């Protein structure tokens, strides 16, 4: 299993005062593997390649994660089938890759997520101008049968609103609305 993590360069998205060291062991200041909340548990969170797509909104850089032999690792509980969130007291991050539309598309092709997660991350990807990945998710995941629910998820997932919303976000929203109303529009995104 390949572990990965998304961050803003080398800064934690959970604690912006925490700077990770690359190619070195990072040791958590706080660790309680029996705790049930992330705040009490502490440690470092990371995911798997097939689940990381949903976490792209957490940063601009993707890292491989390796675990020292003496690391303690916990797979976090989830109400939905395996969601791929792990926490450990020690990790090593390496091989940083800036997240681009191409990287996002590669992760999408490797992903195995619940349907709702695809629609949630679609709102972020579209707002961040990942055009190819956004349109591929739209094409693969949204149908006339689920378009109404998709629109509700899509339009309510992002907590931070930009005024005006980015053009791609609006284009994708219109495409979903067209599915609801039965209108077909030709997309030339490929």
Coordinates of C-alpha atoms in Angstrom, one line a residue:
X1 CA 0.0 0.0 0.0
X2 CA 1.4 3.4 -1.0
X3 CA 0.8 6.2 1.6
X4 CA 0.6 9.8 0.6
X5 CA 0.0 13.2 2.2
X6 CA -1.2 16.6 0.8
X7 CA 0.3 19.8 2.4
X8 CA 1.0 23.4 1.5
X9 CA 4.6 22.9 0.5
X10 CA 6.1 21.7 3.8
X11 CA 3.5 23.2 6.1
X12 CA 0.8 21.2 7.8
X13 CA -2.7 22.1 6.9
X14 CA -3.9 21.1 10.3
X15 CA -1.3 23.3 12.1
X16 CA 0.3 26.1 10.0
X17 CA 3.0 26.5 12.6
X18 CA 4.2 22.9 11.9
X19 CA 6.9 22.7 9.2
X20 CA 7.7 19.1 8.1
X21 CA 11.3 18.0 7.3
X22 CA 11.6 16.1 4.1
X23 CA 13.5 12.8 3.9
X24 CA 13.8 12.8 7.7
X25 CA 11.8 11.4 10.5
X26 CA 9.1 13.8 11.7
X27 CA 8.0 13.0 15.3
X28 CA 4.7 14.1 16.7
X29 CA 4.7 16.4 19.8
X30 CA 1.3 14.9 20.8
X31 CA 0.3 11.3 20.4
X32 CA -2.4 9.2 22.0
X33 CA -3.3 6.3 19.8
X34 CA -6.3 5.3 21.9
X35 CA -8.0 8.7 21.6
X36 CA -11.1 9.0 19.4
X37 CA -10.8 12.6 18.1
X38 CA -7.9 14.0 15.9
X39 CA -7.2 16.7 18.4
X40 CA -6.7 14.3 21.3
X41 CA -4.9 11.7 19.2
X42 CA -2.4 14.1 17.7
X43 CA 0.2 12.6 15.3
X44 CA 0.3 13.0 11.6
X45 CA -2.5 12.2 9.2
X46 CA -2.0 10.7 5.8
X47 CA -3.9 8.5 3.3
X48 CA -3.6 6.0 0.5
X49 CA -3.2 6.8 -3.2
X50 CA -6.7 5.5 -3.9
X51 CA -8.3 7.8 -1.3
X52 CA -6.1 11.0 -1.4
X53 CA -8.2 12.7 -4.1
X54 CA -10.7 13.8 -1.5
X55 CA -7.9 15.6 0.4
X56 CA -6.5 17.7 -2.5
X57 CA -8.2 20.7 -1.0
X58 CA -5.7 20.5 1.9
X59 CA -2.7 21.8 -0.1
X60 CA -0.6 22.2 -3.2
X61 CA 2.0 19.5 -2.8
X62 CA 1.7 15.7 -2.7
X63 CA 4.2 13.7 -0.8
X64 CA 5.0 10.0 -0.5
X65 CA 4.8 8.9 3.2
X66 CA 7.0 6.1 4.6
X67 CA 6.9 4.9 8.2
X68 CA 9.9 4.3 10.4
X69 CA 10.0 0.7 11.8
X70 CA 9.0 1.8 15.3
X71 CA 6.1 4.1 14.1
X72 CA 2.7 3.5 15.7
X73 CA -0.1 3.7 13.1
X74 CA -3.9 3.9 13.5
X75 CA -6.5 3.6 10.8
X76 CA -9.2 6.2 11.7
X77 CA -12.7 5.0 12.1
X78 CA -15.3 6.0 9.5
X79 CA -19.0 5.5 9.0
X80 CA -18.5 4.9 5.3
X81 CA -16.5 2.0 4.0
X82 CA -12.7 2.4 4.2
X83 CA -12.0 6.1 3.8
X84 CA -8.2 5.7 4.0
X85 CA -7.3 8.1 6.8
X86 CA -4.4 7.0 8.9
X87 CA -2.5 8.7 11.8
X88 CA 1.0 7.9 13.1
X89 CA 3.3 9.2 15.7
X90 CA 6.3 9.2 13.2
X91 CA 6.4 9.7 9.4
X92 CA 8.9 10.5 6.7
X93 CA 7.7 12.6 3.8
X94 CA 9.6 12.5 0.5
X95 CA 9.3 13.0 -3.3
X96 CA 7.2 16.2 -3.3
X97 CA 5.1 16.8 -6.4
X98 CA 3.2 20.0 -7.1
X99 CA -0.4 19.3 -7.6
X100 CA -1.5 20.1 -11.2
X101 CA -4.5 19.2 -13.3
X102 CA -2.5 16.3 -14.6
X103 CA -1.6 15.0 -11.1
X104 CA -5.2 15.4 -10.0
X105 CA -6.4 13.4 -13.1
X106 CA -3.9 10.6 -12.3
X107 CA -5.1 10.4 -8.7
X108 CA -8.7 10.4 -10.0
X109 CA -8.0 7.5 -12.2
X110 CA -6.5 5.6 -9.2
X111 CA -9.3 6.6 -6.8
X112 CA -11.8 4.4 -5.1
X113 CA -14.2 6.7 -3.2
X114 CA -17.8 6.9 -2.3
X115 CA -19.9 8.7 -5.0
X116 CA -20.6 11.7 -2.7
X117 CA -16.9 12.3 -2.2
X118 CA -16.4 12.7 -5.9
X119 CA -19.0 15.4 -6.0
X120 CA -17.6 17.2 -3.0
X121 CA -14.0 17.2 -4.4
X122 CA -15.4 18.3 -7.8
X123 CA -16.5 21.6 -6.3
X124 CA -12.9 22.2 -5.0
X125 CA -11.3 21.1 -8.3
X126 CA -13.5 23.3 -10.4
X127 CA -13.0 26.3 -8.1
X128 CA -9.2 25.7 -8.4
X129 CA -9.3 25.5 -12.2
X130 CA -8.5 21.8 -12.7
X131 CA -10.5 21.7 -15.9
X132 CA -9.7 18.2 -17.3
X133 CA -10.2 16.5 -14.0
X134 CA -13.4 18.4 -13.2
X135 CA -15.0 17.6 -16.6
X136 CA -13.9 14.0 -16.3
X137 CA -15.6 13.6 -12.9
X138 CA -18.7 15.4 -14.2
X139 CA -18.8 13.0 -17.2
X140 CA -18.2 9.9 -15.1
X141 CA -20.1 10.6 -11.9
X142 CA -23.1 12.8 -12.7
X143 CA -26.2 11.5 -14.5
X144 CA -29.7 12.9 -15.0
X145 CA -30.8 10.5 -12.2
X146 CA -28.4 12.0 -9.6
X147 CA -28.0 15.5 -10.9
X148 CA -30.3 17.2 -8.4
X149 CA -28.5 15.6 -5.4
X150 CA -25.1 16.3 -7.1
X151 CA -26.0 20.0 -7.5
X152 CA -26.9 20.3 -3.8
X153 CA -23.6 18.6 -2.7
X154 CA -21.5 20.6 -5.3
X155 CA -23.0 23.9 -4.4
X156 CA -22.8 23.5 -0.6
X157 CA -19.5 21.7 0.0
X158 CA -17.1 24.7 -0.3
X159 CA -17.1 26.7 2.9
X160 CA -15.0 29.6 1.4
X161 CA -16.8 31.5 -1.3
X162 CA -15.0 33.7 -3.7
X163 CA -16.8 36.6 -5.3
X164 CA -17.1 36.1 -8.1
X165 CA -16.8 32.3 -8.1
X166 CA -14.2 31.1 -10.7
X167 CA -15.5 30.6 -14.2
X168 CA -14.8 26.8 -14.3
X169 CA -16.9 26.4 -11.1
X170 CA -19.8 28.2 -12.7
X171 CA -19.4 26.1 -16.0
X172 CA -19.5 22.9 -14.1
X173 CA -22.5 24.1 -12.0
X174 CA -24.4 25.0 -15.3
X175 CA -23.6 21.5 -16.7
X176 CA -25.1 19.9 -13.6
X177 CA -28.2 22.2 -13.9
X178 CA -28.5 21.2 -17.6
X179 CA -28.6 17.5 -16.6
X180 CA -31.5 18.3 -14.2
X181 CA -33.4 20.2 -16.9
X182 CA -32.6 17.6 -19.6
X183 CA -30.6 20.0 -21.7
X184 CA -27.5 18.7 -23.6
X185 CA -24.6 20.9 -24.2
X186 CA -21.5 19.9 -26.1
X187 CA -18.4 20.0 -24.0
X188 CA -15.1 20.5 -25.8
X189 CA -12.9 20.1 -22.8
X190 CA -10.9 17.1 -24.1

